[in-house]
GROMACS .gro file of C-alpha atoms in nm:
model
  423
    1UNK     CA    1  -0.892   0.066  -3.092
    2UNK     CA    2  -1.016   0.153  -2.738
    3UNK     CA    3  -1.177  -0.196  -2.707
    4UNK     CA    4  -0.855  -0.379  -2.850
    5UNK     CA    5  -0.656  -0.247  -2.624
    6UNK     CA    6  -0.857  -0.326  -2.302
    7UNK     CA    7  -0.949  -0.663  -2.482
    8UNK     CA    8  -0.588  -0.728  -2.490
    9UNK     CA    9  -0.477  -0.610  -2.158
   10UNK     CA   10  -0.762  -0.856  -2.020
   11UNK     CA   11  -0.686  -1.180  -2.205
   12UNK     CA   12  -0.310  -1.133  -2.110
   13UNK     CA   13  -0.399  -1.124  -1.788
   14UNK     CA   14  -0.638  -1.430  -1.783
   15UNK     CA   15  -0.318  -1.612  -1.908
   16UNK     CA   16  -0.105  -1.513  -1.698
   17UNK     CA   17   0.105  -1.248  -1.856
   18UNK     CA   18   0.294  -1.074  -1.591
   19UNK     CA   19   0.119  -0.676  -1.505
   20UNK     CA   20   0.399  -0.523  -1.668
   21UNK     CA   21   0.474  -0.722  -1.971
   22UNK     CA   22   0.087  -0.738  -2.030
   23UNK     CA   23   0.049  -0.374  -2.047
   24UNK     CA   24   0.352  -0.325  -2.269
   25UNK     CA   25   0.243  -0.611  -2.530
   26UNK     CA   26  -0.128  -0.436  -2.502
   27UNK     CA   27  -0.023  -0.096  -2.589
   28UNK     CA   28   0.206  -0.172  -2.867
   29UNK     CA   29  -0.011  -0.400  -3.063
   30UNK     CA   30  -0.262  -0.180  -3.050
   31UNK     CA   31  -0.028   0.118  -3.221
   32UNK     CA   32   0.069  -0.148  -3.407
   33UNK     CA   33  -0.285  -0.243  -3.554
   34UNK     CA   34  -0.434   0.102  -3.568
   35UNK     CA   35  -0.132   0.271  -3.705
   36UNK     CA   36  -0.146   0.540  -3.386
   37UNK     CA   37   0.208   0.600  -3.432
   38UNK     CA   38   0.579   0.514  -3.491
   39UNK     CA   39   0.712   0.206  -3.285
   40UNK     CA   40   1.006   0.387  -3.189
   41UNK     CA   41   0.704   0.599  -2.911
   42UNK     CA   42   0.706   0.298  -2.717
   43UNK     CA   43   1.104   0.273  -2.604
   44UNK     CA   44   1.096   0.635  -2.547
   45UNK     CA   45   0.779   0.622  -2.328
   46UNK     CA   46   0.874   0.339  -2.169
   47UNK     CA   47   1.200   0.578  -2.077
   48UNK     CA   48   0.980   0.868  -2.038
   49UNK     CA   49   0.754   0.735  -1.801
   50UNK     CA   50   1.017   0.684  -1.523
   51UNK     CA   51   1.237   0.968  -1.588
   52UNK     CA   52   1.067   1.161  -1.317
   53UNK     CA   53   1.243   1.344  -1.002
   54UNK     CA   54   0.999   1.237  -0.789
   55UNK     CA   55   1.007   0.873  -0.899
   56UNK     CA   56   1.369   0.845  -0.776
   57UNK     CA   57   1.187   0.788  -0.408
   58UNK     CA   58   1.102   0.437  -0.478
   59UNK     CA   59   1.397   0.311  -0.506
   60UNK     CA   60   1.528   0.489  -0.181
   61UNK     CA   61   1.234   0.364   0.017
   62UNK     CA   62   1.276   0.012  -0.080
   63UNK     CA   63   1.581  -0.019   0.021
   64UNK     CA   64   1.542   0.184   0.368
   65UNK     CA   65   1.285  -0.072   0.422
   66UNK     CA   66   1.476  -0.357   0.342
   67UNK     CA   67   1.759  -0.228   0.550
   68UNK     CA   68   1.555  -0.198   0.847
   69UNK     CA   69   1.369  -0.524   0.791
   70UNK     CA   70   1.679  -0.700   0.809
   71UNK     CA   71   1.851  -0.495   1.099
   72UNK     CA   72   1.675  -0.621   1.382
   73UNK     CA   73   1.343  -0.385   1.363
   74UNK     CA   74   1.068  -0.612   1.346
   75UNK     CA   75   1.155  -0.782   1.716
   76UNK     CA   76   1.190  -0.471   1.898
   77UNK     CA   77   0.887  -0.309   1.742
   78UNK     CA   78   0.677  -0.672   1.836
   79UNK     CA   79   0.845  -0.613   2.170
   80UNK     CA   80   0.747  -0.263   2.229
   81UNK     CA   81   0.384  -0.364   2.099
   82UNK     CA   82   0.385  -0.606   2.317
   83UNK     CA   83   0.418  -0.444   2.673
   84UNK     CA   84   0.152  -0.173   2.492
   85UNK     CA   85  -0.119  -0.439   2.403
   86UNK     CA   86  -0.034  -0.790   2.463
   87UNK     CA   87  -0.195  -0.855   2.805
   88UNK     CA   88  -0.532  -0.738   2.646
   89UNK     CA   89  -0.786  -1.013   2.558
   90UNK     CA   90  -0.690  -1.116   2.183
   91UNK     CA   91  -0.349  -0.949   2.261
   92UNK     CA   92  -0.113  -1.172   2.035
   93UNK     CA   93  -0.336  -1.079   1.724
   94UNK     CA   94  -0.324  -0.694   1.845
   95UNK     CA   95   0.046  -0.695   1.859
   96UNK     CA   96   0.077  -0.843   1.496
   97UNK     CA   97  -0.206  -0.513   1.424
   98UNK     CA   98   0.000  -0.241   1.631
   99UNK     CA   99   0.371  -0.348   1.523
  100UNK     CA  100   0.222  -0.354   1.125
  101UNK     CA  101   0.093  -0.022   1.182
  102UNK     CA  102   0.470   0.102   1.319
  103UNK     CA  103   0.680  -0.127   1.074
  104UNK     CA  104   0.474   0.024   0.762
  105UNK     CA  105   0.539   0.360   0.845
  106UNK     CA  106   0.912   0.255   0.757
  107UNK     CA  107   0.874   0.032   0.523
  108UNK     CA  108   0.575   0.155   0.314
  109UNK     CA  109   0.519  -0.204   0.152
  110UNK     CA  110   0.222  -0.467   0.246
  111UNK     CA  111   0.451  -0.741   0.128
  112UNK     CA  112   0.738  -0.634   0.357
  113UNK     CA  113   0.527  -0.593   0.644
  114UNK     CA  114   0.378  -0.911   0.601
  115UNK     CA  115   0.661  -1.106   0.623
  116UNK     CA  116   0.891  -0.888   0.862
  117UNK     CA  117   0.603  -0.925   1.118
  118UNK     CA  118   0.465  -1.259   1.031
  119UNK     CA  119   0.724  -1.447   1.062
  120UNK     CA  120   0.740  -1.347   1.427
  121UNK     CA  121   0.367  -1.372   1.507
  122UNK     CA  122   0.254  -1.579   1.302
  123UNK     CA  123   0.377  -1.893   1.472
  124UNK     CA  124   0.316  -1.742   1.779
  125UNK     CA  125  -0.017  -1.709   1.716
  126UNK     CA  126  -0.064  -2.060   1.629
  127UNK     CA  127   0.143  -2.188   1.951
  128UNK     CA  128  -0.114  -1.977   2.146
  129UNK     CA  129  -0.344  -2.157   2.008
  130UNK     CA  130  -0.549  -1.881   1.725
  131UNK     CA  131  -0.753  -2.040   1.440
  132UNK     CA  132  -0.470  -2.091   1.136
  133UNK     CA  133  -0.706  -1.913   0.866
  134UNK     CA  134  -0.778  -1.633   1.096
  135UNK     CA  135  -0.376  -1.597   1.199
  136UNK     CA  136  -0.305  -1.582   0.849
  137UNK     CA  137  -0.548  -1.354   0.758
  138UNK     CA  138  -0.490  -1.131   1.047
  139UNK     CA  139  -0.127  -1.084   0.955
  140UNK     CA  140  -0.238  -1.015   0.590
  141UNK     CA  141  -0.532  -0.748   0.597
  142UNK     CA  142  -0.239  -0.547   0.852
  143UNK     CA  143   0.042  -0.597   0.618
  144UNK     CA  144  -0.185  -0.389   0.410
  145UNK     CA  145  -0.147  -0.066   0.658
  146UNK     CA  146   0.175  -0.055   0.434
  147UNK     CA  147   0.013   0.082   0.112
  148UNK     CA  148  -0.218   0.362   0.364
  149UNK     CA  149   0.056   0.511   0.654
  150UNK     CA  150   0.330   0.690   0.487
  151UNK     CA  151   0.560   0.643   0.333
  152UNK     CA  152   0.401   0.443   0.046
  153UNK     CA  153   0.531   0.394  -0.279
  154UNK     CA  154   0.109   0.406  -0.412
  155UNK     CA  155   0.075   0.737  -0.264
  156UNK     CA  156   0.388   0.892  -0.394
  157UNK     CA  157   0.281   0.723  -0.736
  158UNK     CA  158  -0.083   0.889  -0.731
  159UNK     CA  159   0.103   1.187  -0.647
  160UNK     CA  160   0.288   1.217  -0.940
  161UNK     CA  161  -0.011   1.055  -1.145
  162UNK     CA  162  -0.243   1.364  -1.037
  163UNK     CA  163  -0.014   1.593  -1.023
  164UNK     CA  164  -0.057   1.706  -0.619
  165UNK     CA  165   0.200   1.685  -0.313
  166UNK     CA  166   0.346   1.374  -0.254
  167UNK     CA  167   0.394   1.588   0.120
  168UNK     CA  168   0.028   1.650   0.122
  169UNK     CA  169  -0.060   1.294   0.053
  170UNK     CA  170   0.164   1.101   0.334
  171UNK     CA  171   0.011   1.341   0.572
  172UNK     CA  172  -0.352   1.267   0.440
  173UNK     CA  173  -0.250   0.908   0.515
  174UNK     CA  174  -0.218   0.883   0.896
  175UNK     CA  175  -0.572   0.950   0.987
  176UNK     CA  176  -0.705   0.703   0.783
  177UNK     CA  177  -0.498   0.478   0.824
  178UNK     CA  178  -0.505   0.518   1.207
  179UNK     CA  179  -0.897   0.425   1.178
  180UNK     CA  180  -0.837   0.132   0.973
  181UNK     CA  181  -0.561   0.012   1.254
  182UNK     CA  182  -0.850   0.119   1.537
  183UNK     CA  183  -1.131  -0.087   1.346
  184UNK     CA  184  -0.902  -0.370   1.321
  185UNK     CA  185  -0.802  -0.407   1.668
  186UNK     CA  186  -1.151  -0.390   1.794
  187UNK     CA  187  -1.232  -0.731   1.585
  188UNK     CA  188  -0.927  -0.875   1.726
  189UNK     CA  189  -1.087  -0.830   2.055
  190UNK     CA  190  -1.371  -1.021   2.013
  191UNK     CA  191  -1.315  -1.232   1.823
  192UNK     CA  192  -1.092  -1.339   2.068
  193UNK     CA  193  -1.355  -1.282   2.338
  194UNK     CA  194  -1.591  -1.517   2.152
  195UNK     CA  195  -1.327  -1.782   2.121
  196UNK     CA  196  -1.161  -1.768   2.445
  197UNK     CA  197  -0.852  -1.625   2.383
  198UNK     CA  198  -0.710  -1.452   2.619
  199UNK     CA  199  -0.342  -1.201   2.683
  200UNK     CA  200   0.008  -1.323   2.581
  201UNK     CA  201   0.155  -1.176   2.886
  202UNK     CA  202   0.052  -1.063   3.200
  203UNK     CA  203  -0.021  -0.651   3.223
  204UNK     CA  204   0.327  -0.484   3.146
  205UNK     CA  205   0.438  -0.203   3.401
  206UNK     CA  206   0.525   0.130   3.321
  207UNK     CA  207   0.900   0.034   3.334
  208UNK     CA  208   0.829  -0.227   3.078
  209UNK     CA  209   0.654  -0.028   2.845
  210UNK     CA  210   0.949   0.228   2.900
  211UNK     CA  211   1.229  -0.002   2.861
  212UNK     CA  212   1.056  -0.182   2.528
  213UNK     CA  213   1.024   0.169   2.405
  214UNK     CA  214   1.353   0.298   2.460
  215UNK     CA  215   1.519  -0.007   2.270
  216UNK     CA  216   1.256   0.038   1.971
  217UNK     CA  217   1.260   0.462   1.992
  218UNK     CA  218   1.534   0.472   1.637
  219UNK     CA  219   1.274   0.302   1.451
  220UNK     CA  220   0.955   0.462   1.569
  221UNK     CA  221   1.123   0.804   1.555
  222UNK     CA  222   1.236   0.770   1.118
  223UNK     CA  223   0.867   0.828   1.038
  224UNK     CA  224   0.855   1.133   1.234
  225UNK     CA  225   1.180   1.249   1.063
  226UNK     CA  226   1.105   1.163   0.756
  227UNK     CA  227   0.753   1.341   0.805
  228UNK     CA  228   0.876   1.633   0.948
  229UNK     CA  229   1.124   1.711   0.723
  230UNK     CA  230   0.903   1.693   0.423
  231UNK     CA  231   0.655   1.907   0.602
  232UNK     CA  232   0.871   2.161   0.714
  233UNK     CA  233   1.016   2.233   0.416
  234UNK     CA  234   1.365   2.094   0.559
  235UNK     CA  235   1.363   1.819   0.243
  236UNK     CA  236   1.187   1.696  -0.036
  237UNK     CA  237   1.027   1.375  -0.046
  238UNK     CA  238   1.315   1.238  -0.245
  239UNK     CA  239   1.564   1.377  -0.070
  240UNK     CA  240   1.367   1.250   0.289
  241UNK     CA  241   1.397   0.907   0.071
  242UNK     CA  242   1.813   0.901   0.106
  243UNK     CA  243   1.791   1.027   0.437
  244UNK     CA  244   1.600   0.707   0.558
  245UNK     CA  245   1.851   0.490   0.386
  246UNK     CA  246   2.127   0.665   0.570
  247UNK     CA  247   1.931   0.634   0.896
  248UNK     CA  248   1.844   0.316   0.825
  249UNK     CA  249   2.127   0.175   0.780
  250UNK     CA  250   2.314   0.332   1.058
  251UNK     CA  251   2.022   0.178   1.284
  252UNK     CA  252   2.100  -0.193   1.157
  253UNK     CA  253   2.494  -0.154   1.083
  254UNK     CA  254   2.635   0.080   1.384
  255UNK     CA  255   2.356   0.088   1.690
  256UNK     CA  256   2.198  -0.259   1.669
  257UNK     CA  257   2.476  -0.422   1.441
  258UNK     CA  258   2.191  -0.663   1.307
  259UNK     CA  259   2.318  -0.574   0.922
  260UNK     CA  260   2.680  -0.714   0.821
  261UNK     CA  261   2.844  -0.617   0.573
  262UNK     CA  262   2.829  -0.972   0.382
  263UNK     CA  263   2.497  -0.953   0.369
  264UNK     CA  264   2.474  -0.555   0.207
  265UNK     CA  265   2.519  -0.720  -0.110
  266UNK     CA  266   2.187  -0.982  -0.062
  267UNK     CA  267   1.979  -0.662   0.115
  268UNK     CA  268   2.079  -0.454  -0.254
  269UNK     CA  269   1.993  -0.715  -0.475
  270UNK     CA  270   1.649  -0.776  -0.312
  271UNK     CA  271   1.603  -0.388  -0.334
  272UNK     CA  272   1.735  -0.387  -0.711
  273UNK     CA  273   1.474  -0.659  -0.805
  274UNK     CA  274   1.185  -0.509  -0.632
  275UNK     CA  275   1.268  -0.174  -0.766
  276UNK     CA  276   1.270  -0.329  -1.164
  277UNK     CA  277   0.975  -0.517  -1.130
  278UNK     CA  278   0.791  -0.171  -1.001
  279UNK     CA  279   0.926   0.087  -1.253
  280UNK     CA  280   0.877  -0.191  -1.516
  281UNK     CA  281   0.533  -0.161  -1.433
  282UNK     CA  282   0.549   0.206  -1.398
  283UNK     CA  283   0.712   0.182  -1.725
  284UNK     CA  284   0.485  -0.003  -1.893
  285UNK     CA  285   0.169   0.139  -1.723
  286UNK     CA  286   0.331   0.479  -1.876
  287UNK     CA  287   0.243   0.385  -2.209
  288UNK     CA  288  -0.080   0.237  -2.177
  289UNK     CA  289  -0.226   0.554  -2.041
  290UNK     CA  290  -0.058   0.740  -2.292
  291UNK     CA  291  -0.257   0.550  -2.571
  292UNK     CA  292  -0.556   0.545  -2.352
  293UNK     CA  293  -0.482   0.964  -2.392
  294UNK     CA  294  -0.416   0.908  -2.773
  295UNK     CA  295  -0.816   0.765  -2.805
  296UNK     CA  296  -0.916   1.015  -2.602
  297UNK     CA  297  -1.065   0.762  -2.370
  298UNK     CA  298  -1.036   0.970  -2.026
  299UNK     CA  299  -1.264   1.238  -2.179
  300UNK     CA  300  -1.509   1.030  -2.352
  301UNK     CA  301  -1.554   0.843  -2.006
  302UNK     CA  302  -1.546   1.220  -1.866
  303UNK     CA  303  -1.792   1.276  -2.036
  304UNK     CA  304  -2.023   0.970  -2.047
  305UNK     CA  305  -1.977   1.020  -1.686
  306UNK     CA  306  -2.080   1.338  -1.584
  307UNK     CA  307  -2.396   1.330  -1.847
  308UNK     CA  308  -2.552   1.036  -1.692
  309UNK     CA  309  -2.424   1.031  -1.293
  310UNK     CA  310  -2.661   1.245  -1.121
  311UNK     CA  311  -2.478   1.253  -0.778
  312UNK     CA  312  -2.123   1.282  -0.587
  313UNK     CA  313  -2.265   1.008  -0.387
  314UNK     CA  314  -2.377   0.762  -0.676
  315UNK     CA  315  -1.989   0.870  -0.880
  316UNK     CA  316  -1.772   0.766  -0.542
  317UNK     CA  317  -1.964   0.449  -0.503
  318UNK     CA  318  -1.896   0.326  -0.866
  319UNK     CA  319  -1.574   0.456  -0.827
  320UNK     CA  320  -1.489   0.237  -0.540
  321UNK     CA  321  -1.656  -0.067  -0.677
  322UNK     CA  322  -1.444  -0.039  -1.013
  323UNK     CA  323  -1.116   0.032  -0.806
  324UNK     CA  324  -1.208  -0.302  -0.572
  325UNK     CA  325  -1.246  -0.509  -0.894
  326UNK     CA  326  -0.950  -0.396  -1.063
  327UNK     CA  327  -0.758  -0.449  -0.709
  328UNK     CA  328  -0.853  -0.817  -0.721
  329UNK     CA  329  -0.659  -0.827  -1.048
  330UNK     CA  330  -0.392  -0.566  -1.108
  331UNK     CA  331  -0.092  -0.473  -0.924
  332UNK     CA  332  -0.152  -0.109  -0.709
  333UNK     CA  333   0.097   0.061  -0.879
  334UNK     CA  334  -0.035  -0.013  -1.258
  335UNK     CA  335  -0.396   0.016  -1.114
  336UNK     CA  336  -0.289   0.366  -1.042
  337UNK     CA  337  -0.157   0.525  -1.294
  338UNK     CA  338  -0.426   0.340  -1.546
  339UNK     CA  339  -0.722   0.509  -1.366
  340UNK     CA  340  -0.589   0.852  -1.230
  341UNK     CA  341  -0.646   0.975  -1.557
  342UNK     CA  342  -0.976   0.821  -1.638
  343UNK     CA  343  -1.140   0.895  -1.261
  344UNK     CA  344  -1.005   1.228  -1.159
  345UNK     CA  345  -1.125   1.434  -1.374
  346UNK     CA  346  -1.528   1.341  -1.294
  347UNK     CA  347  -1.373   1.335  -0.971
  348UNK     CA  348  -1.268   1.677  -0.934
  349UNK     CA  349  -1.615   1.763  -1.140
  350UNK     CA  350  -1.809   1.655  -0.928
  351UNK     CA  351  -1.626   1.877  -0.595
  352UNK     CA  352  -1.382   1.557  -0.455
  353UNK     CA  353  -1.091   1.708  -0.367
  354UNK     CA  354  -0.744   1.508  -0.560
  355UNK     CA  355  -0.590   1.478  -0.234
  356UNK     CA  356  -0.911   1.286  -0.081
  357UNK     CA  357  -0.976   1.061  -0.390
  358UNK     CA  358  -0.614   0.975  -0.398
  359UNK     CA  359  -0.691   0.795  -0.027
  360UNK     CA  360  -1.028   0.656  -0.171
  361UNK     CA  361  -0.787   0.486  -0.434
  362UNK     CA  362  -0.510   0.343  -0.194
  363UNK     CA  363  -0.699   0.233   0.019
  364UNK     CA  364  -0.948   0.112  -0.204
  365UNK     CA  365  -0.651  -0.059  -0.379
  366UNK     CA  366  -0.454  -0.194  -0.044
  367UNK     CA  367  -0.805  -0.411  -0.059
  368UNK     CA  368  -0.654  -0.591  -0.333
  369UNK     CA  369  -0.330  -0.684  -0.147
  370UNK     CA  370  -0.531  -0.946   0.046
  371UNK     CA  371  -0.803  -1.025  -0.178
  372UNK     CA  372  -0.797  -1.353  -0.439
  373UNK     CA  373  -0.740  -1.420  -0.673
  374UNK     CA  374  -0.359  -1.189  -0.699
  375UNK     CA  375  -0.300  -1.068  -0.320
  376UNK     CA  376   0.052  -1.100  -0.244
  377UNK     CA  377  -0.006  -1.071   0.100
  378UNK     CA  378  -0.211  -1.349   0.120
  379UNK     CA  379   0.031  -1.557  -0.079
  380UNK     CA  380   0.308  -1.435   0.195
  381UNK     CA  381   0.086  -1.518   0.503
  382UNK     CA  382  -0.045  -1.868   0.358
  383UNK     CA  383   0.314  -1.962   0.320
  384UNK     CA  384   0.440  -1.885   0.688
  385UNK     CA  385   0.146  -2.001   0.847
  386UNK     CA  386   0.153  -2.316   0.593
  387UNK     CA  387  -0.203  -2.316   0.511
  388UNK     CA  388  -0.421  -2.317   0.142
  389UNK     CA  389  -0.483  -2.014  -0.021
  390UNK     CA  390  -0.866  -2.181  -0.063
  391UNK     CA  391  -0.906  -2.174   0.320
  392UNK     CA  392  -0.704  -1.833   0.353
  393UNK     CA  393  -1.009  -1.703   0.162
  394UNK     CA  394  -1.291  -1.747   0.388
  395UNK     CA  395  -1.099  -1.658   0.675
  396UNK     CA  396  -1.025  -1.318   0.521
  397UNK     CA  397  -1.338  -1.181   0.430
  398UNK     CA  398  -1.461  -1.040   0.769
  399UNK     CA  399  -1.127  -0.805   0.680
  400UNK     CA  400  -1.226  -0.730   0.343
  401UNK     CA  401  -1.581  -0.618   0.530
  402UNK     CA  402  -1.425  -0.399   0.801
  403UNK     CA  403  -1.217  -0.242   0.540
  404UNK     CA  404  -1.498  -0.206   0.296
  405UNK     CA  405  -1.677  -0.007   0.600
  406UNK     CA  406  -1.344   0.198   0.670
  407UNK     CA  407  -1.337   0.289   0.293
  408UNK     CA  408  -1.701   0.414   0.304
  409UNK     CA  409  -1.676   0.613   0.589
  410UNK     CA  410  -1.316   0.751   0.438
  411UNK     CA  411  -1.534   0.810   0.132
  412UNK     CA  412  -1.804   1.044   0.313
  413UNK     CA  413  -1.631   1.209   0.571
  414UNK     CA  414  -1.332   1.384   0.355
  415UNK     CA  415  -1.202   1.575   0.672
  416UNK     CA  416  -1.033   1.263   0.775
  417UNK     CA  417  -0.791   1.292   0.413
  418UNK     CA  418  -0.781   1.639   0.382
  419UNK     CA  419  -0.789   1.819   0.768
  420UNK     CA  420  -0.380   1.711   0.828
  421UNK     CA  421  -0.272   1.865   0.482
  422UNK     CA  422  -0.485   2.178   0.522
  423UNK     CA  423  -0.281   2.274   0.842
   0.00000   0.00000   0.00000
C-alpha cells in the first residue's frame, strides 16, 4: 500500500496533476484499494488538517503582504537600498539583493518578492546594461529570502508540523538568512567586476541615506514589531499576523495613500486565492501523511534509518539531497508537512535539534523556488525580464551553488539556527 501510494502521488505529478489535487486523489485511492478505512476519513481530514489556531496566520500574512506590495513599499524600500548600496560596483544587482532581503521580511513569500521587486529592477537592470539570464536569475534566487527571513508561511508550517515555536523558528531565521543575503551580494560584486559593471548612482551622502530611510522607516520597522511582539510575549504569532494587516494597511491607505479603496476588493481576492490554493495543499498534504502514519511508514524509515546510517554527518547529507530533489518537484508547503514526519524523528535521534533541521528544510526547500523544472520564481522573473525558462536555467545555477554552500555550512554550524532562540 506504501508503494501505491507514492507510485500514485508520482505519476500524478508527471502528468501534471496540480500538488494538491494529486495528493488528495493519491491518498484516497489508496484507502480505497487497501480498505484502510471509511471514505468519509478523507472530508474530515481534509477539515481536520486546517482546523489549527496557528494555521489562521497564513491567511493574515498573505494579505499584510499583499497590502503592502500594493501600497507603495517596494519603491521606497529600492530607494532606501539604493543610497545604502547602489554606488558600489554591481550596485543595481545589490539593490534588487538588499530590498528582497527587507520586502521578505514583510511579505514572507518568494513569489511576492519576486515580482514586487522585479518589476522595478528588473528592467533597470537590463537598461544598465546586466546580462538578461543573470538579471533574471538574480531577482529569482533573492525572491527566495522570502521562504528563510521571517515571517514565512514554510516556517510557521514546519512549526506546527513538528510541533516547536513558530516564535522560536522566525527568530532562527534571520541569521541564516542574513548569510545567504551576505553570500549573495558578494557574487554580485564580481561578477560585476569581471564584466564591467559598475554603480547606478554616484556615492549617496549621509543625508541621502537619511532621507531614503526616513520615507521607507513604516515598512522596515513591521518586522521588528511583528518580531518583538511575538518574542516578548506581547502577542502570539497569529495574533502578530492581524496586527500586520492593520499596520499594513494603515501604511498603504492613510500615510502613503498608495491603496484605494476600489482596489481593496482586487488586493482580497488575490489574498483569498492564494490562501485556497495553500490550505488546499495543507489540506490535502494532511491526509497523505496521515495514511503515510496509517502504514506506519515514518517508523519503518525510522528505523531502516538509524540501523544502517552510521553518522549525523552521513543522515544530514541524505537528508538535504532528498529535500533538494523533492524541492525541484513539490510545492514547499506539501514538501513539508510530507517529510516532517518521516525525517525528524532520525533527526532528533541522531542529536539535530527540531528547531535547526526545520532551517535545513526551508532553506533546503526555498532551493526549489528557483530550480526547474516547478520554480515559481523563475517562472515570475522569466516573464518580467521576457526571457526562456531554457536560458533562465543556466544562468541560475551559480545561485543554486552559493546556496547549496550556504545550506552546508547552515547544516554544520547549528549555532547559526539555534543561538537567537536560545536567548
Amino acid at each position: 500500500m506504501a508503494l501505491l501510494l507514492f507510485l500514485l502521488l508520482i505519476s500524478l505529478f508527471i502528468i501534471g496533476v496540480p500538488i494538491a489535487l494529486s495528493l488528495g486523489l493519491a491518498s484516497a485511492v489508496t484507502i480505497w484499494h487497501g480498505d484502510l478505512s471509511p471514505m468519509l476519513i478523507v472530508p474530515q481530514q481534509l477539515i481536520a488538517s486546517v482546523n489549527s489556531f496557528p494555521l489562521m496566520a497564513i491567511p493574515f500574512f498573505i494579505l499584510a503582504g499583499s497590502l503592502m506590495q500594493s501600497g507603495g513599499i517596494s519603491q521606497r524600500l529600492v530607494d532606501f537600498s539604493n543610497t545604502l548600496v547602489g554606488s558600489m560596483t554591481g550596485g543595481l544587482a545589490m539593490v534588487a539583493i538588499v530590498t528582497s532581503l527587507f520586502f521578505a521580511a514583510i511579505s514572507g513569500s518568494g513569489a511576492a518578492t519576486t515580482a514586487a521587486i522585479g518589476s522595478i529592477l528588473i528592467p533597470a537592470m537590463l537598461a544598465k546594461g546586466y546580462p538578461g539570464g543573470y538579471t533574471a536569475a538574480n531577482q529569482a534566487a533573492s525572491g527566495a529570502l522570502g521562504v528563510i527571513i521571517p515571517p514565512s508561511i514554510p516556517l510557521i508550517l514546519y512549526a506546527i508540523a513538528a510541533n516547536v515555536s513558530v516564535g522560536d523558528m522566525f527568530i532562527a531565521g534571520i541569521l541564516p538568512g542574513i548569510l545567504v543575503t551576505l553570500s549573495l551580494l558578494i557574487f554580485a560584486y564580481f561578477f560585476a567586476k569581471a564584466n564591467g559593471l559598475g554603480g547606478s548612482i554616484e556615492k549617496s551622502s549621509w543625508g541621502d541615506v537619511l532621507r531614503a530611510g526616513r520615507k521607507a522607516i513604516l515598512a522596515i520597522l513591521m518586522p521588528v514589531i511583528i518580531l518583538g511582539g511575538i518574542y516578548g510575549g506581547i502577542f502570539t504569532p497569529t495574533e502578530a499576523a492581524v496586527i500586520a494587516v492593520a499596520y499594513s494597511f494603515m501604511i498603504g491607505f492613510v500615510v502613503y495613500r498608495e491603496i484605494e479603496l476600489s482596489s481593496l476588493v482586487g488586493i482580497l481576492k488575490h489574498s483569498a486565492v492564494t490562501t485556497a490554493i495553500v490550505l488546499s495543499i495543507i489540506g490535502a498534504a494532511g491526509l497523505y501523511g496521515r495514511i503515510l502514519q496509517r502504514l506506519r511508514v515514518p517508523d519503518m524509515v525510522s528505523q531502516f534509518a538509524i540501523s544502517t546510517i552510521e553518522s549525523p554527518f552521513l543522515f544530514i547529507i541524505l537528508a538535504n539531497v532528498l529535500l533538494l530533489f523533492a524541492g525541484m518537484f513539490i510545492e514547499a508547503a506539501a514538501a513539508i508537512l510530507i517529510f516532517v514526519p518521516i525525517l525528524l524523528p532520525i533527526a532528533i535521534s541522531f542529536g539535530f535539534d527540531p528547531v535547526h533541521f526545520g532551517i535545513i528544510m526551508v532553506v533546503n526547500l526555498a532551493m526549489g523556488m528557483f530550480t526547474p523544472p516547478v520554480g515559481l520564481n523563475l517562472f515570475v522573473a522569466s516573464q518580467i525580464a521576457d526571457i526562456s525558462i531554457a536560458r533562465l536555467t543556466w544562468s541560475v545555477m551559480p545561485f543554486v551553488g552559493i546556496v547549496l554552500i550556504n545550506l552546508l555550512i547552515i547544516s554544520m554550524l547549528p549555532f547559526l539556527s539555534t543561538w537567537l532562540p536560545s536567548l
